[in-house]
Short mmCIF file of C-alpha atoms in Angstrom, two decimals:
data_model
loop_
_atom_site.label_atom_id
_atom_site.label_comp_id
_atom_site.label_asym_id
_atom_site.label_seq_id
_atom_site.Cartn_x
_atom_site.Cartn_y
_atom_site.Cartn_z
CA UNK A 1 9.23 12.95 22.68
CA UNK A 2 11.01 10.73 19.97
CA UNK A 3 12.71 12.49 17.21
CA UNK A 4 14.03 11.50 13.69
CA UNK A 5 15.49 13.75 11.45
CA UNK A 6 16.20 12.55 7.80
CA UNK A 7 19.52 11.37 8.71
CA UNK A 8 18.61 9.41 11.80
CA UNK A 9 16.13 7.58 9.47
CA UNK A 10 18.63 7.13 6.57
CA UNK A 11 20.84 5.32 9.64
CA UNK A 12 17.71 3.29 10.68
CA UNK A 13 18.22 -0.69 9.95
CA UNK A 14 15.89 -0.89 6.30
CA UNK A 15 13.07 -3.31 7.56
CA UNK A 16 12.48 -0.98 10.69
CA UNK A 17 12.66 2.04 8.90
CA UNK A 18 10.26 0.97 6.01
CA UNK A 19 8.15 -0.15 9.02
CA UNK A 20 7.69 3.27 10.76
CA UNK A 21 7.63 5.48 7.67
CA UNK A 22 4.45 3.28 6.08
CA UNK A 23 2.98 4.28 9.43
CA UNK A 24 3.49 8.03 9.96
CA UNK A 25 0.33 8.96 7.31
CA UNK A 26 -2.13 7.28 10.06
CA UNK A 27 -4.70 5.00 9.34
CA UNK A 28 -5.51 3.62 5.57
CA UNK A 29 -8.29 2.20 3.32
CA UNK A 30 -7.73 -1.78 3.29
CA UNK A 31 -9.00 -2.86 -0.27
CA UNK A 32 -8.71 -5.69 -2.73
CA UNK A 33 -7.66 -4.40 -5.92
CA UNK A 34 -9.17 -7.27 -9.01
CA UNK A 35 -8.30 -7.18 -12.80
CA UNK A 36 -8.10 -9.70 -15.51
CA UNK A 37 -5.32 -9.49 -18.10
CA UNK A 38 -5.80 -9.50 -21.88
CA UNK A 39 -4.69 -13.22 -21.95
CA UNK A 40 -7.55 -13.48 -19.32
CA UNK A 41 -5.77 -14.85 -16.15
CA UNK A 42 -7.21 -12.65 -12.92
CA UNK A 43 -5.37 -11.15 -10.66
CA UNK A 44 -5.97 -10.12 -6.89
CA UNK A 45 -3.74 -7.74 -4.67
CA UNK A 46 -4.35 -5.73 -1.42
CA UNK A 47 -3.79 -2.45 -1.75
CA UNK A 48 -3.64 0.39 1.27
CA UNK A 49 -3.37 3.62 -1.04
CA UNK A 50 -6.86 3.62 -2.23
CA UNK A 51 -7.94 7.19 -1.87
CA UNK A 52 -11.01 9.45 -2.52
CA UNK A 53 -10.16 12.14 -5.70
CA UNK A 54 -13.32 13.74 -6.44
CA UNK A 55 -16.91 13.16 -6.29
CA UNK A 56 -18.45 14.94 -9.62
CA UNK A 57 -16.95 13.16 -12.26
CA UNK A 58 -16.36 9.89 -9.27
CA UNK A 59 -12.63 9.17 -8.98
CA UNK A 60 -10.36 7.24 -6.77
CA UNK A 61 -6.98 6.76 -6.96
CA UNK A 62 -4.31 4.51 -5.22
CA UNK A 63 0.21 4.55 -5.89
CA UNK A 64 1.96 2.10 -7.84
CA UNK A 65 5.25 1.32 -8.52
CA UNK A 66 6.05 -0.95 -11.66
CA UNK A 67 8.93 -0.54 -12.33
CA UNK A 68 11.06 -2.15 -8.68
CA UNK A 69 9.11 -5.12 -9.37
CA UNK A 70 6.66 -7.06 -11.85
CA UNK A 71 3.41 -5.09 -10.90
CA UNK A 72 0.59 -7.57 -12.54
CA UNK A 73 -2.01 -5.18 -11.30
CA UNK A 74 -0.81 -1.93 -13.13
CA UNK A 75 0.05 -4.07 -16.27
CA UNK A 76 -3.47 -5.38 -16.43
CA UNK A 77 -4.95 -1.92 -15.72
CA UNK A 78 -2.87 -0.61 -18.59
CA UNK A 79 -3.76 -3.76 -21.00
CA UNK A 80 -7.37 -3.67 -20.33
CA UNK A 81 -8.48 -0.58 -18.86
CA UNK A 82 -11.24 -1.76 -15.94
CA UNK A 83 -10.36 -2.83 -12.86
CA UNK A 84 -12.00 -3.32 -9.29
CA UNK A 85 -11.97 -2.18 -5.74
CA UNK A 86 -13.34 -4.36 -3.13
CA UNK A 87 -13.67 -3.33 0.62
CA UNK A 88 -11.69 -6.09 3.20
CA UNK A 89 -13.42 -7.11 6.33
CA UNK A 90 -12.20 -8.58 9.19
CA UNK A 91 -13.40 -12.32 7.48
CA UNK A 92 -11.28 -11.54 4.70
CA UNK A 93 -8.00 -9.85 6.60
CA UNK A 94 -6.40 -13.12 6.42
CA UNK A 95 -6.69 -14.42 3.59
CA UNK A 96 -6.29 -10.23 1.79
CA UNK A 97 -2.76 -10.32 3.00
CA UNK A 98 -2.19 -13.90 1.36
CA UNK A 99 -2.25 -11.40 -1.81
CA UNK A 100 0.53 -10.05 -0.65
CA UNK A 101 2.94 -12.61 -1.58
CA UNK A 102 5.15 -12.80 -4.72
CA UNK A 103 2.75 -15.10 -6.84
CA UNK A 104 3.85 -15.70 -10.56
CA UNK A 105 1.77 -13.67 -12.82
CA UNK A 106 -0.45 -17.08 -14.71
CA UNK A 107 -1.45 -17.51 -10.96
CA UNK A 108 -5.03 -16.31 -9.89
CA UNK A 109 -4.82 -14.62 -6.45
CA UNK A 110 -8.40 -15.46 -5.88
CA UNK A 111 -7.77 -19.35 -6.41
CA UNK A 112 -4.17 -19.27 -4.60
CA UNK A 113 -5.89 -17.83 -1.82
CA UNK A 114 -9.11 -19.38 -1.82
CA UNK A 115 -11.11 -15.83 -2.38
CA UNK A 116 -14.35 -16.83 -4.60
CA UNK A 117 -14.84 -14.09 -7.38
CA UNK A 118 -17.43 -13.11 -9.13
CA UNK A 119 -18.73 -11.03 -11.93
CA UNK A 120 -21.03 -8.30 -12.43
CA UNK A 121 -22.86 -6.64 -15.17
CA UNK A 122 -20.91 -7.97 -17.37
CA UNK A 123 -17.60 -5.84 -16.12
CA UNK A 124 -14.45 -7.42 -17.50
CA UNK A 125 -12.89 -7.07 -13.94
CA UNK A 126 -13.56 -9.57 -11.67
CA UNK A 127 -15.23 -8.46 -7.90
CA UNK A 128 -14.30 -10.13 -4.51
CA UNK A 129 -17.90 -11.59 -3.72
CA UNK A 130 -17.60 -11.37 -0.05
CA UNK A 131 -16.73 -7.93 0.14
CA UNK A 132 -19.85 -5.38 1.15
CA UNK A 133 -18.81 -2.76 -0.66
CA UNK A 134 -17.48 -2.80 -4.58
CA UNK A 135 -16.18 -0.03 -7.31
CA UNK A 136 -16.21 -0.97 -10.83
CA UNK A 137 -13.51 1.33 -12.41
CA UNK A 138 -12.08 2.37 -15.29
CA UNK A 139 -8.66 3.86 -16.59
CA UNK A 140 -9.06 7.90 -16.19
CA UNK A 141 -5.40 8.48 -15.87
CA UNK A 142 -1.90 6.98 -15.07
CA UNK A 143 0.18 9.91 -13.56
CA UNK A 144 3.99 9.59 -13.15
CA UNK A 145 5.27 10.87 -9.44
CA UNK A 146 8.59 11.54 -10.39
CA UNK A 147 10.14 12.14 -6.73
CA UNK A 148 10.48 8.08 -5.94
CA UNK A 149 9.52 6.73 -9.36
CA UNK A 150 5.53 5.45 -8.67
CA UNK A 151 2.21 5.97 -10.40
CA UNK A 152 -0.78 7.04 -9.41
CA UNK A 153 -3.77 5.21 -10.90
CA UNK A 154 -6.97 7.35 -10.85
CA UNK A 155 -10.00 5.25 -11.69
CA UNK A 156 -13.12 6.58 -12.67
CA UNK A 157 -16.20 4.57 -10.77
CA UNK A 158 -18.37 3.51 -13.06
CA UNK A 159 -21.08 1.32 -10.84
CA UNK A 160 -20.99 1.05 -7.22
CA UNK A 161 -22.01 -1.76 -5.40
CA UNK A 162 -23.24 -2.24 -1.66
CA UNK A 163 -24.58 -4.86 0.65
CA UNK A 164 -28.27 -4.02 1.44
CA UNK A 165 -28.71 -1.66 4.87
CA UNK A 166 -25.64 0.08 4.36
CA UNK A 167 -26.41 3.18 2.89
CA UNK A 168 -28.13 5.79 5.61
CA UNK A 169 -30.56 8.34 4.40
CA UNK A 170 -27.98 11.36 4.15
CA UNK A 171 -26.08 8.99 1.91
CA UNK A 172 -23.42 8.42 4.60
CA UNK A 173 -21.97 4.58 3.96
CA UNK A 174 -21.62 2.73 7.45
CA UNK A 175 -18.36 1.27 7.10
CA UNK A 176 -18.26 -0.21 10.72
CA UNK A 177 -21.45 -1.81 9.63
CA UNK A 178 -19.98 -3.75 6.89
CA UNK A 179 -17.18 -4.82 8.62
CA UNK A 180 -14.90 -3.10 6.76
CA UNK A 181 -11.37 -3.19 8.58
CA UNK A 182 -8.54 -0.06 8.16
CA UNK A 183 -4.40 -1.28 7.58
CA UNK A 184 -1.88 0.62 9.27
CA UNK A 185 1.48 0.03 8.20
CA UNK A 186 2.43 -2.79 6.40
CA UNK A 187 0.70 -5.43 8.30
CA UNK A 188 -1.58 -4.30 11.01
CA UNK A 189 -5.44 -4.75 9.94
CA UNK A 190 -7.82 -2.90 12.51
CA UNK A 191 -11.60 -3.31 13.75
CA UNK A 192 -12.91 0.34 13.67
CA UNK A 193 -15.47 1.72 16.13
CA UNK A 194 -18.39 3.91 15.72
CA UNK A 195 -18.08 7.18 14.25
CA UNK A 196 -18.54 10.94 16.21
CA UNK A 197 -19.96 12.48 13.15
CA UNK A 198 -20.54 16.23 13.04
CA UNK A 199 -22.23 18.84 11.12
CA UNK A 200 -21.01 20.85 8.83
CA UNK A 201 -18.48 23.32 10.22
CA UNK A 202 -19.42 27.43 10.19
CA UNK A 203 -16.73 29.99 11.42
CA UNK A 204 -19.47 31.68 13.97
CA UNK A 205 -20.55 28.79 15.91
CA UNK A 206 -19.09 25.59 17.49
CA UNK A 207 -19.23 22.11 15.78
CA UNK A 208 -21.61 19.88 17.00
CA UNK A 209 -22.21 16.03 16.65
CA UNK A 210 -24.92 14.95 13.99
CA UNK A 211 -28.04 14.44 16.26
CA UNK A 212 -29.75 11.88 14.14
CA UNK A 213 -27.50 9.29 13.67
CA UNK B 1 -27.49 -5.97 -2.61
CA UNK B 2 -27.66 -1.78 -3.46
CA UNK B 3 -26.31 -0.83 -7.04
CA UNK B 4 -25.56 2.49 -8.92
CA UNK B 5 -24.77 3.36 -12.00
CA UNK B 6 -22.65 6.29 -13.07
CA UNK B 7 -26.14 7.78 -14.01
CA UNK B 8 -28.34 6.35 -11.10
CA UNK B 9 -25.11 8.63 -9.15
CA UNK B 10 -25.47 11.88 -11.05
CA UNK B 11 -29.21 11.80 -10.42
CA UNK B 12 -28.80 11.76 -6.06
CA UNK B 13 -29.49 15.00 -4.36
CA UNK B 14 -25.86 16.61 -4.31
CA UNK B 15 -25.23 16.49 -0.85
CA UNK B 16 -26.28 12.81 -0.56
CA UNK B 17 -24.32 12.28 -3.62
CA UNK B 18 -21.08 13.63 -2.01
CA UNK B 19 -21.68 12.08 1.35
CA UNK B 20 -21.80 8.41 -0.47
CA UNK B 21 -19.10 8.79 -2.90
CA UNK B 22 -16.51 10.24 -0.28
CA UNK B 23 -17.49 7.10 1.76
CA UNK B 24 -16.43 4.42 -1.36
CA UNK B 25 -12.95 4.06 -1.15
CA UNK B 26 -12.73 3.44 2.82
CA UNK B 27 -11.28 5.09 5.58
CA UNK B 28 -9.20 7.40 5.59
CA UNK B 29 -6.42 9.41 7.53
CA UNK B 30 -6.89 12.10 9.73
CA UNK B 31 -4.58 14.98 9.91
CA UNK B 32 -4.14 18.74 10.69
CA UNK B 33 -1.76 20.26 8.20
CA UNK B 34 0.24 23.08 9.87
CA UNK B 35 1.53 26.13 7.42
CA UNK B 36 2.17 29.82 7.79
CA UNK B 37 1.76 32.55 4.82
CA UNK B 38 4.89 34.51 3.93
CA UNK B 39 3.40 37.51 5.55
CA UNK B 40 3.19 35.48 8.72
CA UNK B 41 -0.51 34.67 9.56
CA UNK B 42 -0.59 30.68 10.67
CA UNK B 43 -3.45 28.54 9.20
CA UNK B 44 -4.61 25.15 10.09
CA UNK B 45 -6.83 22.61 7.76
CA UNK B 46 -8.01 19.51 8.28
CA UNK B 47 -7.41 16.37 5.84
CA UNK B 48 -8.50 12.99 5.23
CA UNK B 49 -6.43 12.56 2.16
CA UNK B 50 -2.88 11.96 3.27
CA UNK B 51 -0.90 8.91 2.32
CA UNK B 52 2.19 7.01 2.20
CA UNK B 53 4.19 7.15 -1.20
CA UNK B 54 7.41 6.18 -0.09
CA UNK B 55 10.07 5.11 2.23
CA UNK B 56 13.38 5.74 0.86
CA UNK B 57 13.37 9.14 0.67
CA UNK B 58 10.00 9.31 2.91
CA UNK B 59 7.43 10.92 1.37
CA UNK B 60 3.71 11.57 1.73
CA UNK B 61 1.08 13.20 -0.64
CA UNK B 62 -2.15 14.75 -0.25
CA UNK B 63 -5.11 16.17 -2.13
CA UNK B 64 -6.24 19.71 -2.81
CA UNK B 65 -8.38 21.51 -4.81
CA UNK B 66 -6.58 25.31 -4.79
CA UNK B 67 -8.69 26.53 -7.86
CA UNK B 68 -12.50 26.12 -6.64
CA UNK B 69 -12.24 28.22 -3.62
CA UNK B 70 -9.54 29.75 -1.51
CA UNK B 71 -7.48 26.94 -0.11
CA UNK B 72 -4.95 28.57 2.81
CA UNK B 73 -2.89 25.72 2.74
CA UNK B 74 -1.53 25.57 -0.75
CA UNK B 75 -1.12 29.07 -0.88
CA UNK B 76 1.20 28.70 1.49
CA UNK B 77 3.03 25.44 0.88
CA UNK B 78 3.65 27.08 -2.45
CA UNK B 79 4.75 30.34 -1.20
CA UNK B 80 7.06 29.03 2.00
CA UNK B 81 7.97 25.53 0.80
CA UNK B 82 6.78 24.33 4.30
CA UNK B 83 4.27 22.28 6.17
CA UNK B 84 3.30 20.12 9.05
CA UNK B 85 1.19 17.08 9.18
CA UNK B 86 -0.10 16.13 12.51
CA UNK B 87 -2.10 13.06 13.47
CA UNK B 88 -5.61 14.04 15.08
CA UNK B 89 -6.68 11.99 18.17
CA UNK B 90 -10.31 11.43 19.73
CA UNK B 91 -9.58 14.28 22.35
CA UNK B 92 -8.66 16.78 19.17
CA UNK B 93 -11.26 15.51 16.87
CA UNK B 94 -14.06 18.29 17.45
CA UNK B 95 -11.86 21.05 17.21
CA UNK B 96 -9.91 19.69 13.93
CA UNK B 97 -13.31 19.38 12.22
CA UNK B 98 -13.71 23.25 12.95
CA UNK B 99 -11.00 23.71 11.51
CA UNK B 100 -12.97 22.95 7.89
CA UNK B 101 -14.84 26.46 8.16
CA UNK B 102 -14.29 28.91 6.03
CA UNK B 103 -12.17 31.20 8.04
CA UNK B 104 -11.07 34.32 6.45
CA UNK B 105 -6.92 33.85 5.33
CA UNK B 106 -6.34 36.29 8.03
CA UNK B 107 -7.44 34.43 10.60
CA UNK B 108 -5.51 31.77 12.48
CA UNK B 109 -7.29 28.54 12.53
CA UNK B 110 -4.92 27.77 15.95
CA UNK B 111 -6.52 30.71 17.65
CA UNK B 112 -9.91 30.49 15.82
CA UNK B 113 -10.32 27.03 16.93
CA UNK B 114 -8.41 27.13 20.33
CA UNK B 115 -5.66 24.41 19.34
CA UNK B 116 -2.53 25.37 20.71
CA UNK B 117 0.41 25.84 18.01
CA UNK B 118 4.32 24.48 18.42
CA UNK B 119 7.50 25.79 16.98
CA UNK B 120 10.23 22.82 16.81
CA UNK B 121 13.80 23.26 16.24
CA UNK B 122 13.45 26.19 14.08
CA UNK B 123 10.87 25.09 10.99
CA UNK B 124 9.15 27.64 9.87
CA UNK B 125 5.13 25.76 9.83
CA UNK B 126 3.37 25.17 13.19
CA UNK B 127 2.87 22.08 14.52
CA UNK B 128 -0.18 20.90 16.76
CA UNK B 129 1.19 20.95 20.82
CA UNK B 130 -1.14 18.00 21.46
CA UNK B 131 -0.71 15.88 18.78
CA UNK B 132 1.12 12.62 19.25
CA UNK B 133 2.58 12.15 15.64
CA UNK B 134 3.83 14.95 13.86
CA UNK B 135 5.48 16.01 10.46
CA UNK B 136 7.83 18.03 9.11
CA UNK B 137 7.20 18.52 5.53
CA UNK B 138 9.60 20.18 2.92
CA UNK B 139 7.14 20.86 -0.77
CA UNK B 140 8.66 18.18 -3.13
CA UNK B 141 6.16 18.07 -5.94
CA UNK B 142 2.87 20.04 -7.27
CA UNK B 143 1.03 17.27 -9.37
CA UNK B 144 -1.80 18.58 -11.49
CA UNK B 145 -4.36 15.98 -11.29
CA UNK B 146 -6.19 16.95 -15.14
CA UNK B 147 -9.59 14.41 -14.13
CA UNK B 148 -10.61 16.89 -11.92
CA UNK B 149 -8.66 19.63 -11.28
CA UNK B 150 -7.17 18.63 -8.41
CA UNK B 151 -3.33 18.95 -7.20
CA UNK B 152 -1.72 16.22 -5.73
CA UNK B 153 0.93 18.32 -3.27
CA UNK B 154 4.35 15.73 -2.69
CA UNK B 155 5.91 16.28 0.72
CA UNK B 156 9.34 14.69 1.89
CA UNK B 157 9.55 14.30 5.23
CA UNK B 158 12.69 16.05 7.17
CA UNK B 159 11.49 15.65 10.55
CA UNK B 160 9.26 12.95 12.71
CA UNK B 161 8.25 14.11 16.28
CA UNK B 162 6.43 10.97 18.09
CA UNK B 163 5.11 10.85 21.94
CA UNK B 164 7.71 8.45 23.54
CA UNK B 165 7.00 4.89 23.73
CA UNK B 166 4.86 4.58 20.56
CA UNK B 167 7.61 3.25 18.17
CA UNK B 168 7.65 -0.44 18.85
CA UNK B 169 10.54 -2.70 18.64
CA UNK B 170 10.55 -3.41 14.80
CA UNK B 171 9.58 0.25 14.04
CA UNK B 172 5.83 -0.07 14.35
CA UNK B 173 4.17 3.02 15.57
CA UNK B 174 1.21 2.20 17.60
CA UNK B 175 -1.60 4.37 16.08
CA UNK B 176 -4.08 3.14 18.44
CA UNK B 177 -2.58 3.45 21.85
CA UNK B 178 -1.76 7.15 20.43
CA UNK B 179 -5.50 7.42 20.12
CA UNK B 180 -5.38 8.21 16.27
CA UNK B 181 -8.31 8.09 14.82
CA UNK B 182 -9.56 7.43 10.77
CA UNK B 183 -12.13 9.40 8.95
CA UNK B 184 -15.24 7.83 7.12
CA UNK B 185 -17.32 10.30 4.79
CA UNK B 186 -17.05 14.03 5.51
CA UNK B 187 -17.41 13.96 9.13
CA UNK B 188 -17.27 10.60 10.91
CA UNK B 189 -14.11 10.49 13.09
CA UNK B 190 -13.76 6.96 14.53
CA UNK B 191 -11.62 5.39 17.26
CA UNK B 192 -9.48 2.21 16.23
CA UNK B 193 -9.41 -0.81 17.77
CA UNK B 194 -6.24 -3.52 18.53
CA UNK B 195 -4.68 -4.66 15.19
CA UNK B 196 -4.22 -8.29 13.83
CA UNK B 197 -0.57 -7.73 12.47
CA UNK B 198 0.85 -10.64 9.80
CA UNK B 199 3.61 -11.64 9.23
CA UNK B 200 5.26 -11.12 6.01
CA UNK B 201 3.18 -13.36 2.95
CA UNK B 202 5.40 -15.68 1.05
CA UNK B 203 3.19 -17.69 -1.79
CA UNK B 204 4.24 -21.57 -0.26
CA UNK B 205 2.64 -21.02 3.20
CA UNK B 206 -0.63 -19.71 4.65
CA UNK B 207 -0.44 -16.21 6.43
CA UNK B 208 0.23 -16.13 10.35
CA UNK B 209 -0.23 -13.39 12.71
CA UNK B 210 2.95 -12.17 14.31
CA UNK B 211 3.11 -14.10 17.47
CA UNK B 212 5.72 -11.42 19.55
CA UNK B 213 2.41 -8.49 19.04
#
């Protein structure tokens, strides 16, 4: 077994040690986060902190931190309100961590990296149109997380979009189907296989796996 | 394409309604969190909520509701200022989703659910024997999430016990040869495939995947 306590990390070189913390969670939701700021120019950025909140009012929520460095997303959030949430694939893995770079804010993600947008029921947010699976969100809450100075955003889903044949009868949402990759780390985009799922857990009587699907 | 509206979604069958909206914002980590009461009695919970929040200190958050039913594991994060996260694998994944009955808080979810508990050098939460990534967790921060009701629980990591020969060279923990798996939905526990890793984006040059991977 490998061990690190808090100082053997501290004495870690920065790059590696920034490396294995961002993996030690496990595996996380790969998504392309869209807004448009009030002067209008869009903005595009992947995000891996998109997380499920709640399901009765619908919320997600995902960290920020604006204040190490110019956040574009989080100041067009806070300008305008909306803002998006667009599943990556593996056809878009590529071209998602393009967003990742230190583009000027008057510079469109979705044109620097040759991702077509698109626009929906008249949201002011612009979607990622190749994406199978798309939140239109807006501003429920911007909550300070005082231990390291970052934000967490939690968006209220206001319309959910989804490529046809995705949605099973129980409402489950085949990911694997779609395509839909998971990040771990800073840089590692993964393929996902098919689910075990199982039924609902009683204290009496071993879980099983679902039989129907 | 499939489309609902904040009212189209209040009108599903509940069930199917919380089936599709905990699939929206992607996968999702899979962990056992590890914590014993004051009075002693060990408990063991599974979550698909856990993230990275920061490197420098390390930290991790996750999601729980304490005030809808009896959660076990914030009672006792807030009463012992202790906890353990530890990554769940393909082989552990039947008996970690057992782990989401409603045991009584006397009962041990270890024994309950025949997962054999670890003490390591002397921290007072139980970690997982069999799990190849584990956490020590010291309480850092109780966030009251006001949307919902929900607490946001901020844990700084102290301690990081890894199966050897999963931290590669640059720091990156291999996930996948650890046999980690991510959670879709409620129930679907899904084994990862081989990541594409890139290397670092820079806004003059297209994306490349790391060649030395």
């Amino acid at each position: 077994m490998t061990s690190f306590n808090i100082s053997e990390l501290n004495s870690l070189e920065k790059r590696h040690r920034i490396t294995l913390v961002n993996s030690v969670a496990g595996f996380k939701s790969a998504n392309l986060i869209g807004t448009r700021s009030a002067a209008g120019v869009e903005n595009l950025a992947v995000f891996s902190s998109v997380i499920h909140l709640g399901s009765d009012p619908p919320l997600i929520g995902f960290i920020t931190r604006p204040s190490k460095v110019a956040r574009h997303t989080y100041r067009n959030i806070i300008e305008t309100g909306v803002f998006t949430v667009n599943h990556i694939t593996s056809a878009l893995r590529e071209s998602a961590h393009q967003t990742s770079a230190r583009y000027d804010s008057e510079i469109s993600e979705f044109e620097a990296c040759n991702i077509p947008q698109e626009y929906l029921n008249d949201f002011a947010a612009p979607f990622v149109r190749e994406s199978p699976v798309r939140l239109a969100c807006t501003l429920e809450d911007d909550i300070h997380i005082p231990a390291n100075d970052t934000r967490m955003i939690v968006g209220r889903i206001q319309h959910i979009h989804i490529n046809d044949g995705l949605v099973k009868a129980d409402g489950y949402l085949d990911l694997v189907e779609a395509g839909v990759v998971a990040i771990s780390s800073l840089d590692g985009y993964h393929a996902v296989a098919e689910p075990v799922r199982y039924a609902y857990a009683k204290p009496d009587k071993p879980v099983r796996p679902l039989s129907d699907d």
